[in-house]
Amino acid sequence: MKLTYEELEAKLGATEAKLTRTEDLLKQALDRILKLEEQLNKNSKNSSKPPSSDQKPDSPPGEKKKRGSRAGKSRQPYPPERINH
């Protein structure tokens, strides 16, 4: 199917309009990314944020606290005369 010169011009105009909209959206997205990265890079040392809002460093894997009581600390059982049934 052959397009006429006018049809080709119309398609070219539509394509240029789409490209312009896409470029505008890309610029907006890049601006937003830069602002969000600036917020991420702020901490209590380079802004007025309190130290409690600083991100904690990740602990190495395998160093989580174990649940339960301390090792070697076991409870002494009650003597039989103290048990109430």
A tleap script that builds the chain and sets N, CA, C and O, in Angstrom:
source leaprc.protein.ff14SB
mol = sequence {
  NMET LYS LEU THR TYR GLU GLU LEU GLU ALA
  LYS LEU GLY ALA THR GLU ALA LYS LEU THR
  ARG THR GLU ASP LEU LEU LYS GLN ALA LEU
  ASP ARG ILE LEU LYS LEU GLU GLU GLN LEU
  ASN LYS ASN SER LYS ASN SER SER LYS PRO
  PRO SER SER ASP GLN LYS PRO ASP SER PRO
  PRO GLY GLU LYS LYS LYS ARG GLY SER ARG
  ALA GLY LYS SER ARG GLN PRO TYR PRO PRO
  GLU ARG ILE ASN CHIE
}
set mol.1.N position { 0.856 -1.169 0.000 }
set mol.1.CA position { 0.000 0.000 0.000 }
set mol.1.C position { 0.898 1.226 0.000 }
set mol.1.O position { 1.720 1.394 0.900 }
set mol.2.N position { 0.752 2.052 -0.966 }
set mol.2.CA position { 1.540 3.274 -1.092 }
set mol.2.C position { 0.785 4.416 -0.426 }
set mol.2.O position { -0.417 4.586 -0.625 }
set mol.3.N position { 1.521 5.202 0.375 }
set mol.3.CA position { 0.919 6.364 1.013 }
set mol.3.C position { 1.205 7.599 0.170 }
set mol.3.O position { 2.233 7.707 -0.499 }
set mol.4.N position { 0.267 8.512 0.228 }
set mol.4.CA position { 0.475 9.762 -0.501 }
set mol.4.C position { 1.406 10.652 0.297 }
set mol.4.O position { 1.688 10.390 1.466 }
set mol.5.N position { 1.869 11.683 -0.332 }
set mol.5.CA position { 2.770 12.629 0.321 }
set mol.5.C position { 2.094 13.258 1.541 }
set mol.5.O position { 2.728 13.428 2.582 }
set mol.6.N position { 0.834 13.597 1.419 }
set mol.6.CA position { 0.093 14.216 2.527 }
set mol.6.C position { -0.063 13.238 3.698 }
set mol.6.O position { 0.040 13.632 4.859 }
set mol.7.N position { -0.310 11.965 3.384 }
set mol.7.CA position { -0.438 10.956 4.441 }
set mol.7.C position { 0.894 10.750 5.158 }
set mol.7.O position { 0.937 10.597 6.379 }
set mol.8.N position { 1.971 10.750 4.390 }
set mol.8.CA position { 3.297 10.621 5.005 }
set mol.8.C position { 3.608 11.817 5.892 }
set mol.8.O position { 4.169 11.659 6.977 }
set mol.9.N position { 3.246 13.014 5.438 }
set mol.9.CA position { 3.461 14.215 6.251 }
set mol.9.C position { 2.654 14.142 7.544 }
set mol.9.O position { 3.148 14.525 8.605 }
set mol.10.N position { 1.417 13.654 7.464 }
set mol.10.CA position { 0.567 13.537 8.649 }
set mol.10.C position { 1.163 12.532 9.631 }
set mol.10.O position { 1.193 12.779 10.836 }
set mol.11.N position { 1.639 11.396 9.112 }
set mol.11.CA position { 2.262 10.393 9.989 }
set mol.11.C position { 3.521 10.949 10.632 }
set mol.11.O position { 3.781 10.710 11.812 }
set mol.12.N position { 4.298 11.687 9.862 }
set mol.12.CA position { 5.523 12.276 10.395 }
set mol.12.C position { 5.193 13.275 11.497 }
set mol.12.O position { 5.868 13.313 12.526 }
set mol.13.N position { 4.158 14.081 11.285 }
set mol.13.CA position { 3.748 15.051 12.304 }
set mol.13.C position { 3.300 14.359 13.584 }
set mol.13.O position { 3.647 14.795 14.681 }
set mol.14.N position { 2.532 13.282 13.448 }
set mol.14.CA position { 2.062 12.535 14.620 }
set mol.14.C position { 3.240 11.897 15.351 }
set mol.14.O position { 3.282 11.881 16.581 }
set mol.15.N position { 4.189 11.377 14.591 }
set mol.15.CA position { 5.361 10.744 15.203 }
set mol.15.C position { 6.203 11.778 15.944 }
set mol.15.O position { 6.701 11.508 17.037 }
set mol.16.N position { 6.361 12.959 15.353 }
set mol.16.CA position { 7.121 14.020 16.021 }
set mol.16.C position { 6.422 14.463 17.302 }
set mol.16.O position { 7.084 14.744 18.301 }
set mol.17.N position { 5.089 14.528 17.284 }
set mol.17.CA position { 4.343 14.916 18.484 }
set mol.17.C position { 4.526 13.872 19.586 }
set mol.17.O position { 4.716 14.221 20.752 }
set mol.18.N position { 4.469 12.592 19.214 }
set mol.18.CA position { 4.692 11.524 20.202 }
set mol.18.C position { 6.095 11.611 20.783 }
set mol.18.O position { 6.292 11.447 21.987 }
set mol.19.N position { 7.063 11.871 19.919 }
set mol.19.CA position { 8.445 11.974 20.372 }
set mol.19.C position { 8.609 13.133 21.349 }
set mol.19.O position { 9.305 13.002 22.356 }
set mol.20.N position { 7.980 14.253 21.061 }
set mol.20.CA position { 8.056 15.410 21.954 }
set mol.20.C position { 7.436 15.079 23.307 }
set mol.20.O position { 8.008 15.407 24.346 }
set mol.21.N position { 6.262 14.425 23.303 }
set mol.21.CA position { 5.619 14.045 24.570 }
set mol.21.C position { 6.502 13.068 25.344 }
set mol.21.O position { 6.632 13.176 26.564 }
set mol.22.N position { 7.103 12.124 24.639 }
set mol.22.CA position { 7.967 11.140 25.294 }
set mol.22.C position { 9.194 11.810 25.902 }
set mol.22.O position { 9.606 11.466 27.010 }
set mol.23.N position { 9.774 12.761 25.183 }
set mol.23.CA position { 10.932 13.487 25.714 }
set mol.23.C position { 10.551 14.278 26.960 }
set mol.23.O position { 11.318 14.332 27.922 }
set mol.24.N position { 9.359 14.898 26.946 }
set mol.24.CA position { 8.897 15.646 28.120 }
set mol.24.C position { 8.711 14.719 29.321 }
set mol.24.O position { 9.114 15.046 30.437 }
set mol.25.N position { 8.097 13.561 29.080 }
set mol.25.CA position { 7.904 12.598 30.170 }
set mol.25.C position { 9.239 12.107 30.717 }
set mol.25.O position { 9.401 11.951 31.927 }
set mol.26.N position { 10.184 11.867 29.829 }
set mol.26.CA position { 11.505 11.415 30.260 }
set mol.26.C position { 12.191 12.481 31.103 }
set mol.26.O position { 12.814 12.162 32.115 }
set mol.27.N position { 12.084 13.735 30.701 }
set mol.27.CA position { 12.697 14.821 31.471 }
set mol.27.C position { 12.064 14.912 32.862 }
set mol.27.O position { 12.768 15.083 33.857 }
set mol.28.N position { 10.733 14.798 32.928 }
set mol.28.CA position { 10.048 14.835 34.221 }
set mol.28.C position { 10.495 13.673 35.102 }
set mol.28.O position { 10.732 13.852 36.297 }
set mol.29.N position { 10.610 12.487 34.515 }
set mol.29.CA position { 11.021 11.313 35.288 }
set mol.29.C position { 12.446 11.478 35.800 }
set mol.29.O position { 12.732 11.143 36.949 }
set mol.30.N position { 13.338 11.988 34.966 }
set mol.30.CA position { 14.726 12.190 35.397 }
set mol.30.C position { 14.813 13.235 36.502 }
set mol.30.O position { 15.588 13.072 37.444 }
set mol.31.N position { 14.024 14.310 36.398 }
set mol.31.CA position { 14.004 15.322 37.459 }
set mol.31.C position { 13.533 14.709 38.772 }
set mol.31.O position { 14.105 14.976 39.829 }
set mol.32.N position { 12.490 13.887 38.701 }
set mol.32.CA position { 11.965 13.253 39.919 }
set mol.32.C position { 12.998 12.295 40.512 }
set mol.32.O position { 13.174 12.249 41.729 }
set mol.33.N position { 13.676 11.538 39.665 }
set mol.33.CA position { 14.707 10.614 40.148 }
set mol.33.C position { 15.811 11.380 40.857 }
set mol.33.O position { 16.273 10.958 41.918 }
set mol.34.N position { 16.243 12.509 40.283 }
set mol.34.CA position { 17.299 13.308 40.917 }
set mol.34.C position { 16.861 13.815 42.289 }
set mol.34.O position { 17.638 13.780 43.243 }
set mol.35.N position { 15.606 14.291 42.389 }
set mol.35.CA position { 15.107 14.780 43.682 }
set mol.35.C position { 15.059 13.653 44.711 }
set mol.35.O position { 15.444 13.843 45.864 }
set mol.36.N position { 14.585 12.480 44.290 }
set mol.36.CA position { 14.499 11.354 45.220 }
set mol.36.C position { 15.884 10.880 45.643 }
set mol.36.O position { 16.079 10.504 46.799 }
set mol.37.N position { 16.846 10.892 44.726 }
set mol.37.CA position { 18.211 10.502 45.089 }
set mol.37.C position { 18.814 11.496 46.071 }
set mol.37.O position { 19.548 11.102 46.977 }
set mol.38.N position { 18.510 12.790 45.901 }
set mol.38.CA position { 18.989 13.788 46.852 }
set mol.38.C position { 18.415 13.519 48.239 }
set mol.38.O position { 19.122 13.637 49.239 }
set mol.39.N position { 17.131 13.157 48.299 }
set mol.39.CA position { 16.517 12.857 49.591 }
set mol.39.C position { 17.159 11.632 50.225 }
set mol.39.O position { 17.374 11.602 51.436 }
set mol.40.N position { 17.464 10.626 49.418 }
set mol.40.CA position { 18.088 9.418 49.955 }
set mol.40.C position { 19.478 9.698 50.508 }
set mol.40.O position { 19.900 9.071 51.480 }
set mol.41.N position { 20.188 10.634 49.894 }
set mol.41.CA position { 21.558 10.919 50.311 }
set mol.41.C position { 21.629 11.809 51.542 }
set mol.41.O position { 22.716 12.027 52.076 }
set mol.42.N position { 20.505 12.324 52.001 }
set mol.42.CA position { 20.520 13.169 53.197 }
set mol.42.C position { 20.563 12.302 54.445 }
set mol.42.O position { 19.908 11.262 54.523 }
set mol.43.N position { 21.340 12.747 55.410 }
set mol.43.CA position { 21.351 12.092 56.714 }
set mol.43.C position { 21.545 13.165 57.773 }
set mol.43.O position { 21.529 14.352 57.449 }
set mol.44.N position { 21.725 12.786 59.002 }
set mol.44.CA position { 21.805 13.764 60.079 }
set mol.44.C position { 23.070 14.612 60.003 }
set mol.44.O position { 23.115 15.696 60.584 }
set mol.45.N position { 24.092 14.143 59.305 }
set mol.45.CA position { 25.338 14.905 59.231 }
set mol.45.C position { 25.290 16.008 58.183 }
set mol.45.O position { 25.985 17.015 58.324 }
set mol.46.N position { 24.484 15.844 57.131 }
set mol.46.CA position { 24.465 16.854 56.080 }
set mol.46.C position { 23.086 17.508 55.897 }
set mol.46.O position { 22.811 18.094 54.850 }
set mol.47.N position { 22.233 17.405 56.905 }
set mol.47.CA position { 20.930 18.063 56.840 }
set mol.47.C position { 20.439 18.288 58.267 }
set mol.47.O position { 21.148 18.011 59.235 }
set mol.48.N position { 19.231 18.788 58.379 }
set mol.48.CA position { 18.683 19.050 59.710 }
set mol.48.C position { 17.880 17.868 60.244 }
set mol.48.O position { 17.114 18.018 61.196 }
set mol.49.N position { 18.047 16.702 59.641 }
set mol.49.CA position { 17.320 15.520 60.087 }
set mol.49.C position { 17.898 15.013 61.409 }
set mol.49.O position { 19.103 15.128 61.633 }
set mol.50.N position { 17.064 14.457 62.285 }
set mol.50.CA position { 17.580 13.908 63.540 }
set mol.50.C position { 18.349 12.609 63.292 }
set mol.50.O position { 18.065 11.897 62.328 }
set mol.51.N position { 19.321 12.297 64.157 }
set mol.51.CA position { 20.106 11.072 63.971 }
set mol.51.C position { 19.263 9.802 63.956 }
set mol.51.O position { 19.650 8.811 63.337 }
set mol.52.N position { 18.123 9.821 64.627 }
set mol.52.CA position { 17.298 8.609 64.666 }
set mol.52.C position { 16.710 8.267 63.302 }
set mol.52.O position { 16.257 7.143 63.091 }
set mol.53.N position { 16.712 9.224 62.372 }
set mol.53.CA position { 16.149 8.943 61.049 }
set mol.53.C position { 17.190 8.397 60.077 }
set mol.53.O position { 16.851 8.056 58.944 }
set mol.54.N position { 18.445 8.307 60.497 }
set mol.54.CA position { 19.484 7.739 59.630 }
set mol.54.C position { 19.208 6.261 59.396 }
set mol.54.O position { 18.674 5.576 60.267 }
set mol.55.N position { 19.574 5.777 58.220 }
set mol.55.CA position { 19.389 4.361 57.921 }
set mol.55.C position { 20.447 3.555 58.649 }
set mol.55.O position { 21.619 3.930 58.684 }
set mol.56.N position { 20.028 2.461 59.219 }
set mol.56.CA position { 20.952 1.581 59.928 }
set mol.56.C position { 21.681 0.712 58.914 }
set mol.56.O position { 21.078 0.279 57.932 }
set mol.57.N position { 22.961 0.449 59.130 }
set mol.57.CA position { 23.671 -0.432 58.195 }
set mol.57.C position { 23.141 -1.858 58.308 }
set mol.57.O position { 22.743 -2.299 59.386 }
set mol.58.N position { 23.142 -2.555 57.210 }
set mol.58.CA position { 22.684 -3.944 57.209 }
set mol.58.C position { 23.665 -4.803 57.987 }
set mol.58.O position { 24.880 -4.655 57.856 }
set mol.59.N position { 23.120 -5.705 58.803 }
set mol.59.CA position { 24.000 -6.609 59.537 }
set mol.59.C position { 24.365 -7.770 58.622 }
set mol.59.O position { 23.564 -8.171 57.778 }
set mol.60.N position { 25.559 -8.308 58.782 }
set mol.60.CA position { 25.955 -9.436 57.939 }
set mol.60.C position { 25.019 -10.624 58.152 }
set mol.60.O position { 24.503 -10.806 59.254 }
set mol.61.N position { 24.795 -11.425 57.131 }
set mol.61.CA position { 23.891 -12.566 57.293 }
set mol.61.C position { 24.448 -13.569 58.293 }
set mol.61.O position { 25.658 -13.784 58.367 }
set mol.62.N position { 23.562 -14.171 59.049 }
set mol.62.CA position { 23.978 -15.181 60.011 }
set mol.62.C position { 24.302 -14.616 61.378 }
set mol.62.O position { 24.651 -15.374 62.283 }
set mol.63.N position { 24.197 -13.315 61.557 }
set mol.63.CA position { 24.515 -12.728 62.856 }
set mol.63.C position { 23.263 -12.194 63.544 }
set mol.63.O position { 23.329 -11.202 64.270 }
set mol.64.N position { 22.137 -12.839 63.322 }
set mol.64.CA position { 20.914 -12.406 63.977 }
set mol.64.C position { 20.902 -12.921 65.409 }
set mol.64.O position { 21.524 -13.935 65.728 }
set mol.65.N position { 20.179 -12.199 66.270 }
set mol.65.CA position { 20.077 -12.638 67.654 }
set mol.65.C position { 19.315 -13.947 67.724 }
set mol.65.O position { 18.310 -14.135 67.040 }
set mol.66.N position { 19.794 -14.823 68.537 }
set mol.66.CA position { 19.090 -16.084 68.736 }
set mol.66.C position { 17.992 -15.865 69.758 }
set mol.66.O position { 18.148 -15.103 70.712 }
set mol.67.N position { 16.895 -16.539 69.543 }
set mol.67.CA position { 15.763 -16.398 70.447 }
set mol.67.C position { 15.960 -17.284 71.668 }
set mol.67.O position { 16.684 -18.279 71.633 }
set mol.68.N position { 15.305 -16.900 72.730 }
set mol.68.CA position { 15.338 -17.723 73.929 }
set mol.68.C position { 16.247 -17.130 74.986 }
set mol.68.O position { 16.779 -16.030 74.838 }
set mol.69.N position { 16.408 -17.883 76.047 }
set mol.69.CA position { 17.218 -17.389 77.157 }
set mol.69.C position { 18.691 -17.622 76.883 }
set mol.69.O position { 19.076 -18.234 75.888 }
set mol.70.N position { 19.488 -17.122 77.784 }
set mol.70.CA position { 20.931 -17.266 77.638 }
set mol.70.C position { 21.347 -18.726 77.787 }
set mol.70.O position { 20.695 -19.518 78.467 }
set mol.71.N position { 22.426 -19.043 77.145 }
set mol.71.CA position { 22.938 -20.408 77.244 }
set mol.71.C position { 23.426 -20.661 78.667 }
set mol.71.O position { 24.069 -19.800 79.268 }
set mol.72.N position { 23.124 -21.827 79.199 }
set mol.72.CA position { 23.564 -22.172 80.545 }
set mol.72.C position { 22.625 -21.713 81.637 }
set mol.72.O position { 22.826 -22.058 82.802 }
set mol.73.N position { 21.622 -20.957 81.302 }
set mol.73.CA position { 20.668 -20.478 82.301 }
set mol.73.C position { 19.405 -21.313 82.195 }
set mol.73.O position { 18.542 -21.026 81.365 }
set mol.74.N position { 19.287 -22.315 83.002 }
set mol.74.CA position { 18.067 -23.114 82.980 }
set mol.74.C position { 17.357 -22.934 84.312 }
set mol.74.O position { 17.988 -22.686 85.339 }
set mol.75.N position { 16.054 -23.062 84.280 }
set mol.75.CA position { 15.249 -22.867 85.468 }
set mol.75.C position { 15.252 -24.139 86.299 }
set mol.75.O position { 15.162 -25.244 85.764 }
set mol.76.N position { 15.355 -23.978 87.581 }
set mol.76.CA position { 15.313 -25.124 88.486 }
set mol.76.C position { 13.863 -25.571 88.646 }
set mol.76.O position { 12.985 -24.734 88.855 }
set mol.77.N position { 13.596 -26.857 88.554 }
set mol.77.CA position { 12.222 -27.332 88.722 }
set mol.77.C position { 11.779 -27.155 90.180 }
set mol.77.O position { 12.591 -27.174 91.105 }
set mol.78.N position { 10.455 -26.983 90.349 }
set mol.78.CA position { 9.913 -26.874 91.702 }
set mol.78.C position { 10.032 -28.215 92.407 }
set mol.78.O position { 9.949 -29.260 91.761 }
set mol.79.N position { 10.226 -28.204 93.731 }
set mol.79.CA position { 10.219 -29.472 94.469 }
set mol.79.C position { 8.789 -30.029 94.485 }
set mol.79.O position { 7.834 -29.255 94.401 }
set mol.80.N position { 8.623 -31.347 94.591 }
set mol.80.CA position { 7.274 -31.958 94.531 }
set mol.80.C position { 6.314 -31.412 95.582 }
set mol.80.O position { 5.114 -31.329 95.316 }
set mol.81.N position { 6.799 -31.035 96.769 }
set mol.81.CA position { 5.872 -30.557 97.809 }
set mol.81.C position { 5.315 -29.166 97.489 }
set mol.81.O position { 4.335 -28.757 98.111 }
set mol.82.N position { 5.889 -28.441 96.563 }
set mol.82.CA position { 5.433 -27.090 96.231 }
set mol.82.C position { 4.446 -27.084 95.050 }
set mol.82.O position { 3.844 -26.048 94.768 }
set mol.83.N position { 4.277 -28.181 94.378 }
set mol.83.CA position { 3.398 -28.253 93.213 }
set mol.83.C position { 1.960 -28.397 93.682 }
set mol.83.O position { 1.649 -29.280 94.481 }
set mol.84.N position { 1.074 -27.522 93.181 }
set mol.84.CA position { -0.361 -27.560 93.503 }
set mol.84.C position { -1.107 -28.201 92.342 }
set mol.84.O position { -0.939 -27.805 91.189 }
set mol.85.N position { -1.928 -29.192 92.657 }
set mol.85.CA position { -2.717 -29.838 91.605 }
set mol.85.C position { -4.127 -29.380 91.663 }
set mol.85.O position { -4.950 -29.812 90.856 }
savepdb mol mol.pdb
quit
